[in-house]
PDB file of C-alpha atoms in Angstrom:
ATOM      1  CA  GLU A 127     193.904 -57.178 119.869  1.00 78.00           C
ATOM      2  CA  ALA A 128     191.623 -55.466 117.940  1.00 83.00           C
ATOM      3  CA  GLU A 129     187.964 -55.499 118.055  1.00 88.00           C
ATOM      4  CA  VAL A 130     185.655 -55.891 115.197  1.00 87.00           C
ATOM      5  CA  GLU A 131     181.895 -55.441 114.902  1.00 87.00           C
ATOM      6  CA  ALA A 132     179.843 -56.254 112.212  1.00 85.00           C
ATOM      7  CA  GLU A 133     176.274 -56.031 111.514  1.00 88.00           C
ATOM      8  CA  VAL A 134     174.385 -58.709 109.316  1.00 85.00           C
ATOM      9  CA  ARG A 135     170.897 -58.086 108.060  1.00 84.00           C
ATOM     10  CA  LEU A 136     168.954 -60.999 106.419  1.00 79.00           C
ATOM     11  CA  VAL A 137     167.455 -59.742 103.337  1.00 79.00           C
ATOM     12  CA  GLY A 138     165.519 -62.952 102.265  1.00 72.00           C
ATOM     13  CA  PHE A 139     165.177 -66.521 102.762  1.00 69.00           C
ATOM     14  CA  GLU A 140     164.102 -69.249 100.569  1.00 70.00           C
ATOM     15  CA  ARG A 141     163.662 -72.619 102.003  1.00 72.00           C
ATOM     16  CA  GLY A 142     165.086 -75.372  99.652  1.00 73.00           C
ATOM     17  CA  LYS A 143     162.889 -78.161  98.341  1.00 74.00           C
ATOM     18  CA  GLU A 144     161.828 -81.033 100.305  1.00 75.00           C
ATOM     19  CA  ALA A 145     163.085 -84.220  98.961  1.00 69.00           C
ATOM     20  CA  TRP A 146     159.581 -85.480  98.269  1.00 64.00           C
ATOM     21  CA  ALA A 147     158.918 -82.497  96.008  1.00 71.00           C
ATOM     22  CA  MET A 148     161.912 -82.784  93.972  1.00 77.00           C
ATOM     23  CA  SER A 149     162.521 -84.690  90.658  1.00 80.00           C
ATOM     24  CA  LEU A 150     164.605 -87.690  90.272  1.00 80.00           C
ATOM     25  CA  ALA A 151     167.408 -85.609  88.588  1.00 82.00           C
ATOM     26  CA  GLU A 152     167.232 -83.020  91.500  1.00 87.00           C
ATOM     27  CA  ARG A 153     167.318 -85.702  94.115  1.00 87.00           C
ATOM     28  CA  LEU A 154     170.364 -87.091  92.549  1.00 88.00           C
ATOM     29  CA  ALA A 155     171.837 -83.552  92.505  1.00 91.00           C
ATOM     30  CA  SER A 156     171.249 -82.993  96.082  1.00 91.00           C
ATOM     31  CA  GLN A 157     172.262 -86.278  97.111  1.00 92.00           C
ATOM     32  CA  LEU A 158     175.751 -85.715  95.284  1.00 94.00           C
ATOM     33  CA  LYS A 159     175.978 -82.107  96.861  1.00 95.00           C
ATOM     34  CA  LYS A 160     175.411 -83.030 100.437  1.00 96.00           C
ATOM     35  CA  LYS A 161     177.902 -85.896  99.977  1.00 97.00           C
ATOM     36  CA  GLU A 162     180.421 -83.248  98.701  1.00 97.00           C
ATOM     37  CA  GLN A 163     179.748 -81.069 101.638  1.00 97.00           C
ATOM     38  CA  GLY A 164     180.333 -83.969 103.870  1.00 97.00           C
ATOM     39  CA  ASN A 165     183.608 -84.579 102.343  1.00 98.00           C
ATOM     40  CA  ALA A 166     184.936 -81.046 102.760  1.00 98.00           C
ATOM     41  CA  LEU A 167     183.963 -81.244 106.516  1.00 98.00           C
ATOM     42  CA  PHE A 168     185.478 -84.506 106.893  1.00 98.00           C
ATOM     43  CA  ARG A 169     188.523 -83.065 105.526  1.00 98.00           C
ATOM     44  CA  ARG A 170     188.488 -80.111 107.787  1.00 97.00           C
ATOM     45  CA  GLY A 171     188.004 -82.732 111.010  1.00 97.00           C
ATOM     46  CA  GLU A 172     184.573 -81.674 111.485  1.00 98.00           C
ATOM     47  CA  PHE A 173     183.445 -85.336 111.866  1.00 98.00           C
ATOM     48  CA  GLU A 174     179.942 -84.616 113.529  1.00 98.00           C
ATOM     49  CA  ARG A 175     178.786 -82.294 110.942  1.00 98.00           C
ATOM     50  CA  ALA A 176     180.253 -84.476 108.091  1.00 98.00           C
ATOM     51  CA  LEU A 177     178.396 -87.364 109.479  1.00 98.00           C
ATOM     52  CA  ARG A 178     175.048 -85.283 109.513  1.00 98.00           C
ATOM     53  CA  ARG A 179     175.858 -84.073 105.827  1.00 97.00           C
ATOM     54  CA  TYR A 180     176.322 -87.783 104.593  1.00 97.00           C
ATOM     55  CA  GLU A 181     173.074 -88.878 106.440  1.00 97.00           C
ATOM     56  CA  ALA A 182     171.143 -86.194 104.638  1.00 95.00           C
ATOM     57  CA  SER A 183     172.885 -87.028 101.408  1.00 94.00           C
ATOM     58  CA  ASN A 184     171.251 -90.728 101.812  1.00 93.00           C
ATOM     59  CA  SER A 185     168.018 -89.190 102.930  1.00 90.00           C
ATOM     60  CA  ARG A 186     168.087 -87.538  99.640  1.00 86.00           C
ATOM     61  CA  ALA A 187     168.842 -90.347  97.594  1.00 81.00           C
ATOM     62  CA  PRO A 188     166.046 -91.462  95.167  1.00 75.00           C
ATOM     63  CA  GLU A 189     164.156 -94.335  96.529  1.00 72.00           C
ATOM     64  CA  ALA A 190     164.925 -97.736  94.718  1.00 67.00           C
ATOM     65  CA  ALA A 191     161.107 -98.056  93.898  1.00 67.00           C
ATOM     66  CA  ASP A 192     161.409 -94.696  92.029  1.00 68.00           C
ATOM     67  CA  LEU A 193     164.329 -95.514  90.129  1.00 69.00           C
ATOM     68  CA  ALA A 194     162.838 -98.883  89.153  1.00 70.00           C
ATOM     69  CA  LYS A 195     159.651 -97.293  87.680  1.00 73.00           C
ATOM     70  CA  ALA A 196     161.749 -94.770  85.815  1.00 70.00           C
ATOM     71  CA  ILE A 197     163.651 -97.593  84.172  1.00 67.00           C
ATOM     72  CA  GLU A 198     160.317 -99.741  83.646  1.00 74.00           C
ATOM     73  CA  ALA A 199     158.546 -96.697  82.134  1.00 71.00           C
ATOM     74  CA  ALA A 200     161.514 -96.076  79.673  1.00 67.00           C
ATOM     75  CA  SER A 201     161.783 -99.645  78.779  1.00 70.00           C
ATOM     76  CA  CYS A 202     158.070-100.140  78.194  1.00 74.00           C
ATOM     77  CA  GLY A 203     157.850 -97.139  75.949  1.00 69.00           C
ATOM     78  CA  GLY A 204     160.745 -98.668  73.898  1.00 72.00           C
ATOM     79  CA  ASP A 205     163.025 -95.959  74.751  1.00 73.00           C
ATOM     80  CA  GLU A 206     166.312 -97.542  74.885  1.00 79.00           C
ATOM     81  CA  GLU A 207     168.387 -94.307  75.532  1.00 82.00           C
ATOM     82  CA  ALA A 208     165.906 -93.286  78.294  1.00 75.00           C
ATOM     83  CA  ALA A 209     166.208 -96.719  79.779  1.00 74.00           C
ATOM     84  CA  SER A 210     169.960 -96.529  79.569  1.00 80.00           C
ATOM     85  CA  ALA A 211     169.864 -93.130  81.082  1.00 79.00           C
ATOM     86  CA  ALA A 212     167.636 -94.410  83.994  1.00 76.00           C
ATOM     87  CA  ASN A 213     169.964 -97.494  84.588  1.00 80.00           C
ATOM     88  CA  GLU A 214     173.000 -94.915  84.847  1.00 86.00           C
ATOM     89  CA  ARG A 215     171.161 -92.720  87.057  1.00 83.00           C
ATOM     90  CA  LYS A 216     170.187 -95.757  89.497  1.00 83.00           C
ATOM     91  CA  ALA A 217     174.029 -96.862  89.457  1.00 87.00           C
ATOM     92  CA  ALA A 218     175.102 -93.527  90.294  1.00 88.00           C
ATOM     93  CA  ALA A 219     172.657 -93.119  93.203  1.00 89.00           C
ATOM     94  CA  GLU A 220     173.810 -96.404  94.532  1.00 91.00           C
ATOM     95  CA  GLN A 221     177.423 -95.321  94.236  1.00 94.00           C
ATOM     96  CA  VAL A 222     176.940 -92.116  96.203  1.00 94.00           C
ATOM     97  CA  ARG A 223     174.868 -94.140  98.658  1.00 95.00           C
ATOM     98  CA  LEU A 224     177.663 -96.667  99.054  1.00 96.00           C
ATOM     99  CA  ALA A 225     180.391 -94.087  99.360  1.00 97.00           C
ATOM    100  CA  CYS A 226     178.260 -92.061 102.158  1.00 97.00           C
ATOM    101  CA  LEU A 227     177.772 -95.171 104.095  1.00 98.00           C
ATOM    102  CA  VAL A 228     181.424 -96.090 104.071  1.00 98.00           C
ATOM    103  CA  ASN A 229     182.352 -92.297 104.869  1.00 98.00           C
ATOM    104  CA  MET A 230     179.591 -92.156 107.711  1.00 98.00           C
ATOM    105  CA  ALA A 231     181.622 -95.289 109.139  1.00 98.00           C
ATOM    106  CA  ALA A 232     184.812 -93.471 109.040  1.00 98.00           C
ATOM    107  CA  CYS A 233     183.175 -90.365 110.892  1.00 98.00           C
ATOM    108  CA  GLN A 234     181.681 -92.780 113.638  1.00 98.00           C
ATOM    109  CA  LEU A 235     185.082 -94.687 114.009  1.00 98.00           C
ATOM    110  CA  ARG A 236     186.793 -91.170 114.677  1.00 98.00           C
ATOM    111  CA  LEU A 237     183.838 -90.276 117.115  1.00 98.00           C
ATOM    112  CA  GLY A 238     184.178 -93.553 118.975  1.00 97.00           C
ATOM    113  CA  GLU A 239     180.882 -94.676 117.747  1.00 98.00           C
ATOM    114  CA  HIS A 240     181.954 -98.378 117.018  1.00 98.00           C
ATOM    115  CA  GLY A 241     178.621-100.068 116.914  1.00 98.00           C
ATOM    116  CA  ALA A 242     177.046 -97.411 114.557  1.00 98.00           C
ATOM    117  CA  ALA A 243     180.242 -97.712 112.229  1.00 98.00           C
ATOM    118  CA  ALA A 244     179.659-101.494 112.131  1.00 98.00           C
ATOM    119  CA  LYS A 245     175.933-100.994 111.248  1.00 98.00           C
ATOM    120  CA  SER A 246     176.927 -98.468 108.466  1.00 98.00           C
ATOM    121  CA  CYS A 247     179.473-100.761 106.986  1.00 98.00           C
ATOM    122  CA  SER A 248     176.909-103.469 107.128  1.00 98.00           C
ATOM    123  CA  ALA A 249     174.658-101.443 105.040  1.00 97.00           C
ATOM    124  CA  ALA A 250     177.301-100.643 102.749  1.00 97.00           C
ATOM    125  CA  LEU A 251     178.078-104.436 102.088  1.00 97.00           C
ATOM    126  CA  ASP A 252     174.356-104.870 101.546  1.00 95.00           C
ATOM    127  CA  ILE A 253     175.132-102.866  98.365  1.00 94.00           C
ATOM    128  CA  ALA A 254     178.434-103.976  97.418  1.00 96.00           C
ATOM    129  CA  PRO A 255     179.371-107.143  99.437  1.00 96.00           C
ATOM    130  CA  GLY A 256     183.090-107.047  98.218  1.00 95.00           C
ATOM    131  CA  SER A 257     183.857-103.481  99.339  1.00 97.00           C
ATOM    132  CA  ALA A 258     187.375-103.420 100.521  1.00 97.00           C
ATOM    133  CA  LYS A 259     186.646-100.025 102.600  1.00 97.00           C
ATOM    134  CA  ALA A 260     183.500-101.155 104.133  1.00 98.00           C
ATOM    135  CA  LEU A 261     185.044-104.533 105.215  1.00 98.00           C
ATOM    136  CA  PHE A 262     188.065-102.919 106.519  1.00 98.00           C
ATOM    137  CA  ARG A 263     186.132-100.121 108.506  1.00 98.00           C
ATOM    138  CA  ARG A 264     183.667-102.808 110.045  1.00 98.00           C
ATOM    139  CA  GLY A 265     186.765-104.745 110.797  1.00 98.00           C
ATOM    140  CA  GLN A 266     188.092-101.523 112.678  1.00 98.00           C
ATOM    141  CA  ALA A 267     184.737-101.273 114.379  1.00 98.00           C
ATOM    142  CA  ARG A 268     184.472-104.908 115.323  1.00 98.00           C
ATOM    143  CA  LEU A 269     188.150-104.887 116.639  1.00 97.00           C
ATOM    144  CA  ALA A 270     187.237-101.788 118.784  1.00 97.00           C
ATOM    145  CA  LEU A 271     184.260-103.635 120.296  1.00 97.00           C
ATOM    146  CA  ALA A 272     186.480-106.694 120.986  1.00 95.00           C
ATOM    147  CA  GLU A 273     184.513-108.868 118.462  1.00 97.00           C
ATOM    148  CA  LEU A 274     187.475-110.561 117.544  1.00 96.00           C
ATOM    149  CA  SER A 275     186.356-113.350 115.352  1.00 96.00           C
ATOM    150  CA  GLY A 276     184.136-110.856 113.362  1.00 97.00           C
ATOM    151  CA  ALA A 277     186.703-108.518 112.949  1.00 97.00           C
ATOM    152  CA  LYS A 278     188.971-111.155 111.915  1.00 97.00           C
ATOM    153  CA  GLU A 279     186.580-112.508 109.193  1.00 97.00           C
ATOM    154  CA  ASP A 280     186.201-108.680 107.926  1.00 98.00           C
ATOM    155  CA  LEU A 281     189.952-107.830 107.895  1.00 97.00           C
ATOM    156  CA  LEU A 282     190.746-111.110 106.018  1.00 97.00           C
ATOM    157  CA  ALA A 283     188.233-110.351 103.282  1.00 97.00           C
ATOM    158  CA  ALA A 284     189.450-106.845 103.137  1.00 97.00           C
ATOM    159  CA  ALA A 285     192.912-107.971 102.625  1.00 97.00           C
ATOM    160  CA  LYS A 286     191.859-110.467  99.913  1.00 97.00           C
ATOM    161  CA  ALA A 287     189.870-107.545  98.173  1.00 96.00           C
ATOM    162  CA  ASP A 288     192.892-105.114  98.285  1.00 96.00           C
ATOM    163  CA  PRO A 289     195.934-106.938  99.126  1.00 95.00           C
ATOM    164  CA  LYS A 290     198.326-104.135  98.772  1.00 95.00           C
ATOM    165  CA  SER A 291     196.329-102.020 101.422  1.00 96.00           C
ATOM    166  CA  ARG A 292     198.933-100.916 104.229  1.00 97.00           C
ATOM    167  CA  GLU A 293     196.121-100.014 106.712  1.00 96.00           C
ATOM    168  CA  VAL A 294     194.345-103.325 106.301  1.00 96.00           C
ATOM    169  CA  ARG A 295     197.746-105.026 107.203  1.00 96.00           C
ATOM    170  CA  ALA A 296     198.261-102.695 110.104  1.00 96.00           C
ATOM    171  CA  ALA A 297     194.734-103.751 111.417  1.00 96.00           C
ATOM    172  CA  LEU A 298     195.525-107.316 111.037  1.00 96.00           C
ATOM    173  CA  THR A 299     198.676-106.867 113.076  1.00 96.00           C
ATOM    174  CA  GLN A 300     196.621-104.833 115.952  1.00 96.00           C
ATOM    175  CA  LEU A 301     194.081-107.856 115.577  1.00 96.00           C
ATOM    176  CA  LYS A 302     196.808-110.586 116.106  1.00 96.00           C
ATOM    177  CA  ALA A 303     197.987-108.376 119.325  1.00 95.00           C
ATOM    178  CA  ALA A 304     194.325-108.333 120.674  1.00 94.00           C
ATOM    179  CA  GLN A 305     193.747-112.054 120.157  1.00 95.00           C
ATOM    180  CA  GLY A 306     197.046-112.499 122.133  1.00 93.00           C
ATOM    181  CA  ARG A 307     195.851-110.519 125.004  1.00 93.00           C
ATOM    182  CA  ALA A 308     192.534-112.257 124.909  1.00 89.00           C
ATOM    183  CA  ARG A 309     194.347-115.573 125.041  1.00 89.00           C
ATOM    184  CA  GLU A 310     196.507-114.079 128.133  1.00 89.00           C
ATOM    185  CA  GLU A 311     193.460-113.056 129.821  1.00 86.00           C
ATOM    186  CA  GLU A 312     191.850-116.430 129.462  1.00 81.00           C
ATOM    187  CA  ARG A 313     194.853-118.334 130.985  1.00 81.00           C
ATOM    188  CA  GLY A 314     194.659-115.889 133.908  1.00 78.00           C
ATOM    189  CA  ALA A 315     191.044-116.235 134.364  1.00 74.00           C
ATOM    190  CA  PHE A 316     191.242-119.994 134.441  1.00 69.00           C
ATOM    191  CA  GLY A 317     194.586-120.227 136.137  1.00 65.00           C
ATOM    192  CA  GLY A 318     195.716-123.492 134.796  1.00 58.00           C
ATOM    193  CA  ILE A 319     192.489-125.582 135.387  1.00 61.00           C
ATOM    194  CA  PHE A 320     192.482-127.219 132.087  1.00 56.00           C
ATOM    195  CA  THR A 321     196.017-127.791 131.902  1.00 52.00           C
TER     196      THR A 321
END
C-alpha cells in the first residue's frame, strides 16, 4: 500500500452558457453532448448520473415553438435551403429527445423506479407512437408494477413492431407467468365461491 498525495489548484472557472442564452445550433449541440455523456455513464453502470445527463439533454433541447419559428421564417423568406436545414434540425432534436426518454426509462428500470420509467416511455410514445423500445420498456415497467393488462398491450405492440426481439419474447414469457400467478391468487382468495 502506497500513499499518494496530490495538490490541485483551480486556476480559472468559466460557467457554461445557460440554455436560454444559446442559439438554436448551440442548444442542439449541447443536447447531443449531454446525451452522449449519459450514454457513457450508462455503459459504466452509473445509472443515476446517466439519468441526470439524459434529463439535462432534454432540458437543453430547443423548444418546439423556436424550431417552428425558424422553419416559418426560412419558408416565408423563400429560402428553401434554410427551411430544409431548419426541418432537419427539428427532426434531429426530436430524435435525440426520443432517445433520451427511452434511455431515461432504461435507467429508471435499473433503479427500480418503475412508475417514472412508464412515464418516460409514455412521453417517448407521444413523439414516436410505434417505438418498439419505448413500448418494450413501458411494458417492462407495467409488468413490474403488476399492471398486467397494460403490460400485455405494450409488449404485444412491441413484438409486432420488432418481431425478432428476444428481449420482448422473454418479457412476454414473464408476463404469462405473472398472469398465471395472478389467476392462482384469485382462485385462492375466492376459494371456489364461484365454481
